[in-house]
Tab-separated table of C-alpha atoms and ligand atoms in Angstrom:
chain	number	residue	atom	x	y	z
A	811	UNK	CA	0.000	0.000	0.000
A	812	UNK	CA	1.352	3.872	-0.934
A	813	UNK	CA	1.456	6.372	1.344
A	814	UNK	CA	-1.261	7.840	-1.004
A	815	UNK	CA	-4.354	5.606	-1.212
A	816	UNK	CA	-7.186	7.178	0.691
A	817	UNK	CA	-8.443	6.160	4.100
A	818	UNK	CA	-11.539	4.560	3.438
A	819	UNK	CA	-9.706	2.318	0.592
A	820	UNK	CA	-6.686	1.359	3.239
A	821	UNK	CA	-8.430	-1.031	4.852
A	822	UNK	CA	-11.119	-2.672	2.105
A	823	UNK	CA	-10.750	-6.572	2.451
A	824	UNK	CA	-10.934	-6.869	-1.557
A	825	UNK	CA	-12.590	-9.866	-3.298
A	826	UNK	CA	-10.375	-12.949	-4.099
A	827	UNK	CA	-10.600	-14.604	-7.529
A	828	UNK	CA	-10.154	-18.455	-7.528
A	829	UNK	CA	-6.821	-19.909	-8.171
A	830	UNK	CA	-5.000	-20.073	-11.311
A	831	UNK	CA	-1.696	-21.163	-10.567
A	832	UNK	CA	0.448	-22.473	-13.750
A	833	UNK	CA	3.125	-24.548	-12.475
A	834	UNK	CA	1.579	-27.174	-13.988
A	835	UNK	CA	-1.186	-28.833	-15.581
A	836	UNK	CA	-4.615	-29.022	-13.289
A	837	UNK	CA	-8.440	-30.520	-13.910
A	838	UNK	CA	-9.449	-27.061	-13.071
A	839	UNK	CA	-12.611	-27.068	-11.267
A	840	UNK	CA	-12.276	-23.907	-9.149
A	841	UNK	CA	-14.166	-21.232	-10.771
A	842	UNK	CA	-17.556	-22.201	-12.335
A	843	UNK	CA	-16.636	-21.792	-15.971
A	844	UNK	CA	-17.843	-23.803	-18.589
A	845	UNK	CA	-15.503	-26.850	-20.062
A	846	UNK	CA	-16.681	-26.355	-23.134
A	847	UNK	CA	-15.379	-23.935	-26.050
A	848	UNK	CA	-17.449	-20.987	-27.508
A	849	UNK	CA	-19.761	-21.967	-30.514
A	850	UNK	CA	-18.195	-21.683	-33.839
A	851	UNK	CA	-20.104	-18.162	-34.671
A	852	UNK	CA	-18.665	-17.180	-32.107
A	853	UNK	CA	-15.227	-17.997	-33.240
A	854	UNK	CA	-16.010	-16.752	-36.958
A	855	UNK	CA	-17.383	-13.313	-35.199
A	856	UNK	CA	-13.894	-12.717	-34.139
A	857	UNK	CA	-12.489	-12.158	-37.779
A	858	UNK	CA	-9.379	-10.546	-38.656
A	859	UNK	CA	-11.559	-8.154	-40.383
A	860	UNK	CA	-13.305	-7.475	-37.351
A	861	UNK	CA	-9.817	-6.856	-35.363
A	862	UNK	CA	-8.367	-4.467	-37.940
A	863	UNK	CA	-11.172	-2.327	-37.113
A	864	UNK	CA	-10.194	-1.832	-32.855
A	865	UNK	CA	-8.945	1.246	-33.948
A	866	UNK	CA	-12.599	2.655	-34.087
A	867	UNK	CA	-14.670	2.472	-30.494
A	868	UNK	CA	-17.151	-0.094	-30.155
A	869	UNK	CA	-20.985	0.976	-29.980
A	870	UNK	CA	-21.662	2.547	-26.340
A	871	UNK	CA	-25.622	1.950	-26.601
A	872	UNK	CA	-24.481	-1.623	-27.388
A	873	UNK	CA	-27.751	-1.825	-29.708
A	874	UNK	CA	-27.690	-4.900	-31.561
A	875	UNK	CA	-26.519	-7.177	-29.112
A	876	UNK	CA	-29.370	-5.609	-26.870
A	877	UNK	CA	-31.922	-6.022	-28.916
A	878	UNK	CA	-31.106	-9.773	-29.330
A	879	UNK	CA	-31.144	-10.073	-25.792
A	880	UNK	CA	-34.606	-8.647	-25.613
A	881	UNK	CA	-35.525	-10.837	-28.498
A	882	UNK	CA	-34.444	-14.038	-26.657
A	883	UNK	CA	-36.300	-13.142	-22.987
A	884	UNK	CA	-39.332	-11.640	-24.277
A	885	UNK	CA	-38.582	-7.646	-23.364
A	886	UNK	CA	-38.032	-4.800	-25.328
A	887	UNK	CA	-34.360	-3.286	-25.806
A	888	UNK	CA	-35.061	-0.362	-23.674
A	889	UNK	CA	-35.179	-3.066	-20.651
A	890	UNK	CA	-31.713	-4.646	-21.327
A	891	UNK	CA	-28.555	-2.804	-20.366
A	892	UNK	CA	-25.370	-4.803	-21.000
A	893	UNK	CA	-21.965	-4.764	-19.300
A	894	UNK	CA	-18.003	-5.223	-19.017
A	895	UNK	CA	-18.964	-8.710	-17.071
A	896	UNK	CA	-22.423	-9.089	-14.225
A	897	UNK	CA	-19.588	-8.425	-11.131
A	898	UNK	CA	-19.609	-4.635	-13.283
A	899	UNK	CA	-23.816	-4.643	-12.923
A	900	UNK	CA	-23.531	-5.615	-9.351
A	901	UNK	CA	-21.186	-3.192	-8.692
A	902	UNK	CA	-23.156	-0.227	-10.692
A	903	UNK	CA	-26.116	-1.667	-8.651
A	904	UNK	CA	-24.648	-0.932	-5.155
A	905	UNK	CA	-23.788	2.483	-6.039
A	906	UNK	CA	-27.204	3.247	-7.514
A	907	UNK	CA	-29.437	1.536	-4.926
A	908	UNK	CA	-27.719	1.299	-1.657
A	909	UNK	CA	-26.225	4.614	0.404
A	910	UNK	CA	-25.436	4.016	3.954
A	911	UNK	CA	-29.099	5.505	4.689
A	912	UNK	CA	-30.364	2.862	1.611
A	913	UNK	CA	-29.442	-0.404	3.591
A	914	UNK	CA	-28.550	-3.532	1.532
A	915	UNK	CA	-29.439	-7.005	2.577
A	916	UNK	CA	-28.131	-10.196	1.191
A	917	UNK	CA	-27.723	-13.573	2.844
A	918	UNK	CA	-24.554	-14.318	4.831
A	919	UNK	CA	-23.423	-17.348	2.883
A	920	UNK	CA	-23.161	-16.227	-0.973
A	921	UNK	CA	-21.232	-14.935	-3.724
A	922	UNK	CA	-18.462	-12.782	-1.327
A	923	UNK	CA	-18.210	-9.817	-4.063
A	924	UNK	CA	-21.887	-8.425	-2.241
A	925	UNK	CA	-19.524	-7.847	0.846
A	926	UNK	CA	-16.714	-5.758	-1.108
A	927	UNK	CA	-19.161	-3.768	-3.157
A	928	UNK	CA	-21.037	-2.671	-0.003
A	929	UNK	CA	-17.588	-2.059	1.967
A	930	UNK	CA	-16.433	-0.203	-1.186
A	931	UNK	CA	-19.031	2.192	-1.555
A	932	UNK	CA	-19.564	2.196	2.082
A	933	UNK	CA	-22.862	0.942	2.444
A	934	UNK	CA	-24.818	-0.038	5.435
A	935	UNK	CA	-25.767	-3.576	5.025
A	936	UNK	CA	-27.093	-6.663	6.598
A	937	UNK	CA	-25.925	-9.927	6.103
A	938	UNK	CA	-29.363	-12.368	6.567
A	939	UNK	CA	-28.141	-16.169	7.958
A	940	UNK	CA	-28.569	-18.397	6.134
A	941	UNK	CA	-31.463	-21.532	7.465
A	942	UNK	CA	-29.483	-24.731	9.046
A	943	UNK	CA	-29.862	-26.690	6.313
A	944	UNK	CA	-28.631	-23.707	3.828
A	945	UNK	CA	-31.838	-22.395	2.244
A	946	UNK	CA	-33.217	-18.821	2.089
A	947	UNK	CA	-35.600	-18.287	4.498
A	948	UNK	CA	-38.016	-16.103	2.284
A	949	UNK	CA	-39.547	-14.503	5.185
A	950	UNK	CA	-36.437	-12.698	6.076
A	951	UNK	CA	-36.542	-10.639	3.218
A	952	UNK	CA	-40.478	-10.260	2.782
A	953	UNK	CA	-41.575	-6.458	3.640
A	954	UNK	CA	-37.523	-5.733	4.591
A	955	UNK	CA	-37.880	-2.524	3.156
A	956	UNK	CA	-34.206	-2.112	2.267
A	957	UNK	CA	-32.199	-2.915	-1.333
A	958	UNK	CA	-32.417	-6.965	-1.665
A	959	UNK	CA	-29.315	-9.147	-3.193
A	960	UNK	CA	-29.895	-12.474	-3.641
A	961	UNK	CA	-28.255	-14.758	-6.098
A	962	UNK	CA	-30.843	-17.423	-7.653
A	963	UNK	CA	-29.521	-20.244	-7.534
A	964	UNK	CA	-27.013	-19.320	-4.296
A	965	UNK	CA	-23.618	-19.869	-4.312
A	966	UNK	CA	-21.534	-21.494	-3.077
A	967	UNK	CA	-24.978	-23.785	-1.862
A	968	UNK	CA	-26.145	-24.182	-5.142
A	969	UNK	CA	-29.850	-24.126	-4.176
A	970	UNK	CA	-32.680	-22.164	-5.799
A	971	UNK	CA	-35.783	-20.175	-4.476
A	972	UNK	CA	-38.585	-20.410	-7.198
A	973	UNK	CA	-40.104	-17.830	-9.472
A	974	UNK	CA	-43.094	-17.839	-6.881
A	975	UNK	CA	-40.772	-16.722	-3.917
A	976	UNK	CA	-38.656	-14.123	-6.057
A	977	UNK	CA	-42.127	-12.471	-6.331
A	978	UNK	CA	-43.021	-12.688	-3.217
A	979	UNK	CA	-40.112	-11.161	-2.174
A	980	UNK	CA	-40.282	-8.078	-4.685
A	981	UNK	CA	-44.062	-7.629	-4.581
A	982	UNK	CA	-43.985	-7.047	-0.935
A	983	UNK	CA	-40.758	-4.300	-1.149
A	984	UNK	CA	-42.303	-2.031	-3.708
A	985	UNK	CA	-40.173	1.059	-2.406
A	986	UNK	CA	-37.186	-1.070	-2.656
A	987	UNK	CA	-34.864	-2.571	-5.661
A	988	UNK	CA	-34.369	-6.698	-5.577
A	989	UNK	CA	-31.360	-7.489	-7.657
A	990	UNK	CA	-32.106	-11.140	-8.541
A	991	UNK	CA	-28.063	-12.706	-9.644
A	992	UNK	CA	-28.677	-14.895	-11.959
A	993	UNK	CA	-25.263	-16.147	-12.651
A	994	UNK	CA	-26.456	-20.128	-12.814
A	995	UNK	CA	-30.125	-19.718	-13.753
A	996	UNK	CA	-29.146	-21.551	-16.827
A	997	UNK	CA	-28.925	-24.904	-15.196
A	998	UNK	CA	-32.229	-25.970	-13.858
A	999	UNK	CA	-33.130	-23.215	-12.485
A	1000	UNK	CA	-36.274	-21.060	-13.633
A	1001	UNK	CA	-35.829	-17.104	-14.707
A	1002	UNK	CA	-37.846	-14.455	-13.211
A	1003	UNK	CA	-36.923	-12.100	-16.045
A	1004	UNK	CA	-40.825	-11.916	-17.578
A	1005	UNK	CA	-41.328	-10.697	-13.523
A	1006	UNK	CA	-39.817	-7.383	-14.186
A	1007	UNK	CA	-42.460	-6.550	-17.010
A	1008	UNK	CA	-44.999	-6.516	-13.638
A	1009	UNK	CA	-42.560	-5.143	-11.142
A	1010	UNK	CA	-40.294	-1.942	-11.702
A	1011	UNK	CA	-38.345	-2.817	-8.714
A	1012	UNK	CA	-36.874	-6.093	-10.531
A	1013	UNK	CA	-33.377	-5.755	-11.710
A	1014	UNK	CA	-32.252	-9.321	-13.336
A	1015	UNK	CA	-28.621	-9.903	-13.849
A	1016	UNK	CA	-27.254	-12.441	-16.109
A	1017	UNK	CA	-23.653	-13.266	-17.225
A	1018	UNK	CA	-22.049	-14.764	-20.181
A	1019	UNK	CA	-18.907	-16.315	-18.177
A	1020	UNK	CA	-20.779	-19.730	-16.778
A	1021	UNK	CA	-23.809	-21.121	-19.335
A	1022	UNK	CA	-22.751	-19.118	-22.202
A	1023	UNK	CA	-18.683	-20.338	-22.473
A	1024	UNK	CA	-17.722	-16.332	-22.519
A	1025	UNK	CA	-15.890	-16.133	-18.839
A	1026	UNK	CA	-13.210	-14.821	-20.811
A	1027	UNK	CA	-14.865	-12.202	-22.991
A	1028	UNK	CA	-16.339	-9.994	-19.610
A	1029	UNK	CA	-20.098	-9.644	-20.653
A	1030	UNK	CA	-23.166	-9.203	-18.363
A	1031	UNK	CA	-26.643	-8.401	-18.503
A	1032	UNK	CA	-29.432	-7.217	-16.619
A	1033	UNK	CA	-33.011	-6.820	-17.187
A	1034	UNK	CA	-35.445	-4.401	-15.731
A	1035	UNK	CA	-37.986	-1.387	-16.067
A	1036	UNK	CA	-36.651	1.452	-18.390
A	1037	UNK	CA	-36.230	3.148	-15.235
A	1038	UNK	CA	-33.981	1.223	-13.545
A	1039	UNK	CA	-32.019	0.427	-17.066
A	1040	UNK	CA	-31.800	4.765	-16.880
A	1041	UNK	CA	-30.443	4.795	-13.828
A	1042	UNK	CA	-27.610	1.859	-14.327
A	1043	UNK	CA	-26.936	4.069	-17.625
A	1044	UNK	CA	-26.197	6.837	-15.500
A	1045	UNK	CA	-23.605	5.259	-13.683
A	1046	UNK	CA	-22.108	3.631	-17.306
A	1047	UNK	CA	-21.968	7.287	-18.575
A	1048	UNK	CA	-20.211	8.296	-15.719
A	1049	UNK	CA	-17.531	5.641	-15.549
A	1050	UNK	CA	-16.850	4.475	-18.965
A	1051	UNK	CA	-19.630	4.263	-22.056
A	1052	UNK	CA	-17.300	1.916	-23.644
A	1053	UNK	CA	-17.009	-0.607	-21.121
A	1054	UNK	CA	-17.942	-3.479	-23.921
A	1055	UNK	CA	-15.243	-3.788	-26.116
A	1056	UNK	CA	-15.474	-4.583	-29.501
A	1057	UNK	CA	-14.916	-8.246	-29.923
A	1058	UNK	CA	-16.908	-8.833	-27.058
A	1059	UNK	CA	-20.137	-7.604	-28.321
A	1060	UNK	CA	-19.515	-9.255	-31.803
A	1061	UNK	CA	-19.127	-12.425	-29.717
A	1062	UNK	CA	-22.054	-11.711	-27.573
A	1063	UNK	CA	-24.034	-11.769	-30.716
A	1064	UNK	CA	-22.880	-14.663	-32.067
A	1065	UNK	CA	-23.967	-16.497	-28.903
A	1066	UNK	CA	-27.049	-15.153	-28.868
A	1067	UNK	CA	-27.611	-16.578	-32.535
A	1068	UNK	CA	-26.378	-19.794	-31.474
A	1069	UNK	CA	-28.527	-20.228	-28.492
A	1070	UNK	CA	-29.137	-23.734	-29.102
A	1071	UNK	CA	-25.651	-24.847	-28.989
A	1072	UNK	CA	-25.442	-23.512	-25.604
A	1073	UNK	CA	-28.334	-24.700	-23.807
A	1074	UNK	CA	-27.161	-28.233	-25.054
A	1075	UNK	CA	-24.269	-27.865	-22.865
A	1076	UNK	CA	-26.177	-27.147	-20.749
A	1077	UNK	CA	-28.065	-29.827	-20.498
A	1078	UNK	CA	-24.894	-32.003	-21.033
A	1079	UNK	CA	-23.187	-30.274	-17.457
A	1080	UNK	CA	-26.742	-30.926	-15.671
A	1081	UNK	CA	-26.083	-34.898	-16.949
A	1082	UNK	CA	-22.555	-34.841	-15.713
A	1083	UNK	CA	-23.910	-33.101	-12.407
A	1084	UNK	CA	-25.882	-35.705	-11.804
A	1085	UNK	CA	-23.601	-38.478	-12.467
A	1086	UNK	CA	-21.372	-36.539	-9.951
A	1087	UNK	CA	-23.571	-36.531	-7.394
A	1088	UNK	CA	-24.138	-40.107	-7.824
A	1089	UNK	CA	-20.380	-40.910	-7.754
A	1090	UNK	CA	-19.935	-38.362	-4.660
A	1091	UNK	CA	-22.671	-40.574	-2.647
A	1092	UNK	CA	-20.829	-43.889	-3.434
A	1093	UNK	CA	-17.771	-42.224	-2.090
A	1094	UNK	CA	-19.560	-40.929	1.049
A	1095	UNK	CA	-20.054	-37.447	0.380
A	1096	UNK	CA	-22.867	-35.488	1.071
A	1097	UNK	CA	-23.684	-32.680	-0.651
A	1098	UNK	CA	-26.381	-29.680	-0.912
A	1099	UNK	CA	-29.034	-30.246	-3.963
A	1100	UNK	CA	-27.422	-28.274	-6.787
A	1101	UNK	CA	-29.028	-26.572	-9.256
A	1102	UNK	CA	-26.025	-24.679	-10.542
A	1103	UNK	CA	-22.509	-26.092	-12.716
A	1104	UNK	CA	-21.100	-27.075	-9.176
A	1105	UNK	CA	-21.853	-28.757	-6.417
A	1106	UNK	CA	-20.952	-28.293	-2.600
A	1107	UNK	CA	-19.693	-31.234	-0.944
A	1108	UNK	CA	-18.454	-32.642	2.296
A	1109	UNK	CA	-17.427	-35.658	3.946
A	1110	UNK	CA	-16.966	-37.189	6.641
A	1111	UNK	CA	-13.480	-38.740	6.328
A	1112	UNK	CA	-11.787	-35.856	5.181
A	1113	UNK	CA	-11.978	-31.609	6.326
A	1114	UNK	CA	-12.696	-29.742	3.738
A	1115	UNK	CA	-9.389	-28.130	3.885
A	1116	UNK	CA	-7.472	-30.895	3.651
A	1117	UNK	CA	-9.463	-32.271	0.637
A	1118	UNK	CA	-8.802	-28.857	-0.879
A	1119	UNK	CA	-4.773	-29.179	-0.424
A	1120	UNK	CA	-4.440	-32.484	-1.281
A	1121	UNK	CA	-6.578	-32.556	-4.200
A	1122	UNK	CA	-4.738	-29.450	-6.016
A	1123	UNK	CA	-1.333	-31.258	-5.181
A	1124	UNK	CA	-2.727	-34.395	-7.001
A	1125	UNK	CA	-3.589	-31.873	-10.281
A	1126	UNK	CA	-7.111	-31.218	-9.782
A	1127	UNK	CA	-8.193	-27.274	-8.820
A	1128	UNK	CA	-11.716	-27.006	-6.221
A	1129	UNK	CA	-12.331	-23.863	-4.342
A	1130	UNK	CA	-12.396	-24.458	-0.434
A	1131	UNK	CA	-13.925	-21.574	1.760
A	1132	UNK	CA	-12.549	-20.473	4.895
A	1133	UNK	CA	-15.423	-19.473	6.587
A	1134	UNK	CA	-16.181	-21.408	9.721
A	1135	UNK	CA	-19.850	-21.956	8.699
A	1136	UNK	CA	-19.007	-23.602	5.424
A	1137	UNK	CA	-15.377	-25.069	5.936
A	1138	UNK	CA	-16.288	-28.793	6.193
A	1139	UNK	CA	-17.143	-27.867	2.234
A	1140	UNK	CA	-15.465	-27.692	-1.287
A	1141	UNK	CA	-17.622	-26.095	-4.155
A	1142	UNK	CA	-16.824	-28.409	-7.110
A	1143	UNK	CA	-17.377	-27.155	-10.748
A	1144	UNK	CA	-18.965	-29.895	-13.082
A	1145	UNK	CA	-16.876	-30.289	-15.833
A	1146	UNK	CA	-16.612	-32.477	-18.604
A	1147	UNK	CA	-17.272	-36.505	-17.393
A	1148	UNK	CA	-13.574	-36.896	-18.354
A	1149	UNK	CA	-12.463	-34.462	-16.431
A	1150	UNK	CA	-14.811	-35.564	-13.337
A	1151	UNK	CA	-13.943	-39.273	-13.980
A	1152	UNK	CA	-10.410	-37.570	-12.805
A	1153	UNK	CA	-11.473	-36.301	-9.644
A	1154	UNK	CA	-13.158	-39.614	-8.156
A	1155	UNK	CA	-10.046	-41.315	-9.127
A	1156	UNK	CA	-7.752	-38.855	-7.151
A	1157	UNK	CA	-10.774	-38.759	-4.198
A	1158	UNK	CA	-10.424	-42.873	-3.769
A	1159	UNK	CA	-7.183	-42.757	-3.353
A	1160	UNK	CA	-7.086	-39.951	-0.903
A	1161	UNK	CA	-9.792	-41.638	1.030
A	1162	UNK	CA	-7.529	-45.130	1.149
A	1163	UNK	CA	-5.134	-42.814	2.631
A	1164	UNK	CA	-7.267	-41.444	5.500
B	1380	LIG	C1	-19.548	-15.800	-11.601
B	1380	LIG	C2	-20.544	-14.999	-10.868
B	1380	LIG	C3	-20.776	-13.661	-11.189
B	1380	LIG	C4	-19.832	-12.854	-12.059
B	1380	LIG	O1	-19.858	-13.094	-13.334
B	1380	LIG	P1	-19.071	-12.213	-14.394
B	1380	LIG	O2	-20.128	-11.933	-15.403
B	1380	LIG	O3	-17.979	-13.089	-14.878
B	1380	LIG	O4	-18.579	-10.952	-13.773
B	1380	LIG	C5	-21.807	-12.984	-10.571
B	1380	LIG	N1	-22.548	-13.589	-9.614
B	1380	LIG	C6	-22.326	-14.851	-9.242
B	1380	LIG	C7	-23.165	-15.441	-8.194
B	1380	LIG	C8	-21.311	-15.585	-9.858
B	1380	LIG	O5	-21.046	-16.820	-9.452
C-alpha cells in the first residue's frame, strides 16, 4: 500500500478470484466456468476483419446485441442494459441503490463480491443467515424494506428459491430494488426475467462467463424497467460508455444466434452433475441439492481443507472456503465426465489414505 491511497480504501478486504496457478497442468474445477469452447459463430465473429477495425470504439448503446437479448427473454431493448462482465452490474447496482441511509441485505453465505461492493461504496448492510440446512428463508426478506441481493440459484450452496418466492419477495418491497443474480439460472433453475415486465423494482442480472462459455470475454446483462435500465446508464456514462469492447459484443451476438448450442451444454453439465452426485454418494459425500454447474460437498473422512490441499497437489483445482460456517465444504465445478472421472479417481485414493 502507498502512502497515497485514501483512508476509506486502506483497509477494504478486496474480493479474491479463484486460483489459477500455472506450475503445472490441473483438472481445473475452481471457478464455475464452462468446459466447453465458444460456438463456432462465435469464433467466426472474431475475424481478422473485425480486429483491424479496434482502432474505431465499439458501440456505447451496445444496440444490436441488446436487442437480441430482448428478443431471446421476451422484453423490449429499452429493458436490457449490458456490461463489461455481471460483477460490473452488481457493482453499478450498489452504487445506484444502496447509500449508507439505503441499507442492503443479502444472505450471509453467498457470492463474497456483495460484501466488497457494499464495503467499497460504504454501504450499510445486513448480512441475513442463512437456514441450518442452507436455504433462504423467504420470510427474512419479505416487507424488509431495504435494497435486496440475492443470487438465484445461491452460491456457493447451489440451491434455488422459485419464481413464486422471487415475487413474493419483490411484490412485498415495492419502495425497494431486488437485484435477482442470476449467474447459474441456466442450469435448472427457472428465470424471473418476464417478472420485471410486472414489477419496476426487478433488476435481473445475467452473465455470459458460466452457461454461455464467454468467462473470458467480460459480458453481463441485466433486465429491468426502463427506469432502472436509466439509472444503471447513469452510472455507465459516468464511468466508462465503452465498457464493452469490440470483440466482445460481436461475440455476444454470435452467442445469442447460437442459443441452441449452448443450452445443449447445458443440459450435457446438468447430466454430468448428476452423475457426480451419484459418484460423490458412493464415495460418502454429502452434498447440498445443486441446481447450478457445481456442487458443494463434504465428507466425513476428510476436512474440507485438507481435501482442498491435497486434491490441487494431485492436479485437480476445487475452491475451499474459509469461513467457519461452510469449511467442512469444497464447491466443485462440473466439468466435462472426463475431467470428473479424474477427480473420483484422485478422491479414492485420498480416502484409502485417511
Ligand atoms: C460468476 C458470478 C458472477 C460474475 O460473473 P461475471 O459476469 O464473470 O462478472 C456474478 N454472480 C455470481 C453469483 C457468480 O457466481
Amino acid at each position: 500500500m502507498s502512502k497515497f491511497l485514501i483512508n476509506k480504501y486502506q483497509s477494504l478486504d478486496v474480493y479474491t478470484p479463484g486460483e489459477q496457478p500455472k506450475d503445472m497442468e490441473y483438472v481445473k474445477l475452481n471457478t464455475n466456468e464452462s468446459p466447453y469452447p465458444p460456438s463456432d459463430g462465435v469464433l467466426r465473429a472474431i475475424s481478422d476483419e473485425e480486429v483491424s477495425k479496434l482502432n474505431l470504439y465499439p458501440d456505447p448503446e451496445c444496440r444490436e446485441l441488446r436487442e437480441k437479448i430482448a428478443s431471446l427473454y421476451s422484453v423490449n431493448a429499452e429493458n436490457v442494459f449490458l456490461s463489461n462482465g455481471s460483477d460490473d452490474i452488481l457493482n453499478f447496482s450498489f452504487m445506484a441503490f444502496c447509500s449508507d441511509e439505503r441499507e442492503a441485505v443479502f444472505p450471509n453465505i453467498s457470492y463474497g463480491f456483495y460484501k466488497v461492493f457494499g464495503d467499497l461504496h460504504r454501504v450499510s448492510y445486513n448480512e441475513i443467515p442463512l437456514k441450518d440446512d442452507f436455504t433462504i428463508d423467504v420470510n427474512d426478506y419479505v416487507n424488509v424494506g431495504k435494497t435486496v441481493v440475492i443470487a438465484n440459484p445461491n452460491a456457493p450452496t447451489g440451491l434455488a428459491l422459485s419464481c413464486d418466492e422471487i415475487e413474493r419477495i419483490v411484490s412485498s418491497n415495492p419502495d425497494n430494488v431486488v437485484v435477482i443474480d442470476e449467474a447459474y439460472i441456466d442450469f435448472g433453475g427457472k428465470t424471473c426475467v418476464a417478472l420485471t415486465k410486472k414489477y419496476d423494482n426487478l433488476l435481473v442480472v445475467q452473465t455470459f462467463s458460466k452457461s454461455r462459455s464467454m468467462a473470458g470475454a467480460r459480458l453481463g446483462f441485466a433486465v429491468g424497467s426502463k427506469a432502472l435500465i436509466d439509472d444503471l446508464n447513469r452510472i455507465k456514462y459516468s464511468t466508462n460508455p465503452y465498457n464493452i469492447n469490440r470483440l466482445t459484443l460481436l461475440a455476444g451476438s454470435a452467442a445469442i444466434d447460437e442459443n441452441d448450442y449452448y443450452m445443449d451444454c447445458c443440459m450435457k453439465i446438468m447430466k454430468t452433475r448428476e452423475y457426480t452426485k451419484k459418484k460423490l454418494k458412493e464415495l460418502g459425500f454429502t452434498y447440498l441439492d445443486s441446481m447450478t454447474n457445481f456442487i458443494f460437498a463434504r465428507s466425513d473422512k476428510i476436512s474440507g481443507e485438507d481435501y482442498y490441499k491435497k486434491l490441487k497437489a494431485n492436479g485437480v483445482l476445487v475452491r475451499h472456503f474459509s469461513n467457519p460456517a461452510i469449511s467442512d465444504y469444497v464447491r466443485i465445478t462440473v466439468g466435462t465426465d472426463e475431467q470428473m472421472n479424474k477427480l473420483f479417481e484422485v478422491t479414492e485414493k485420498l480416502l484409502s489414505e485417511c
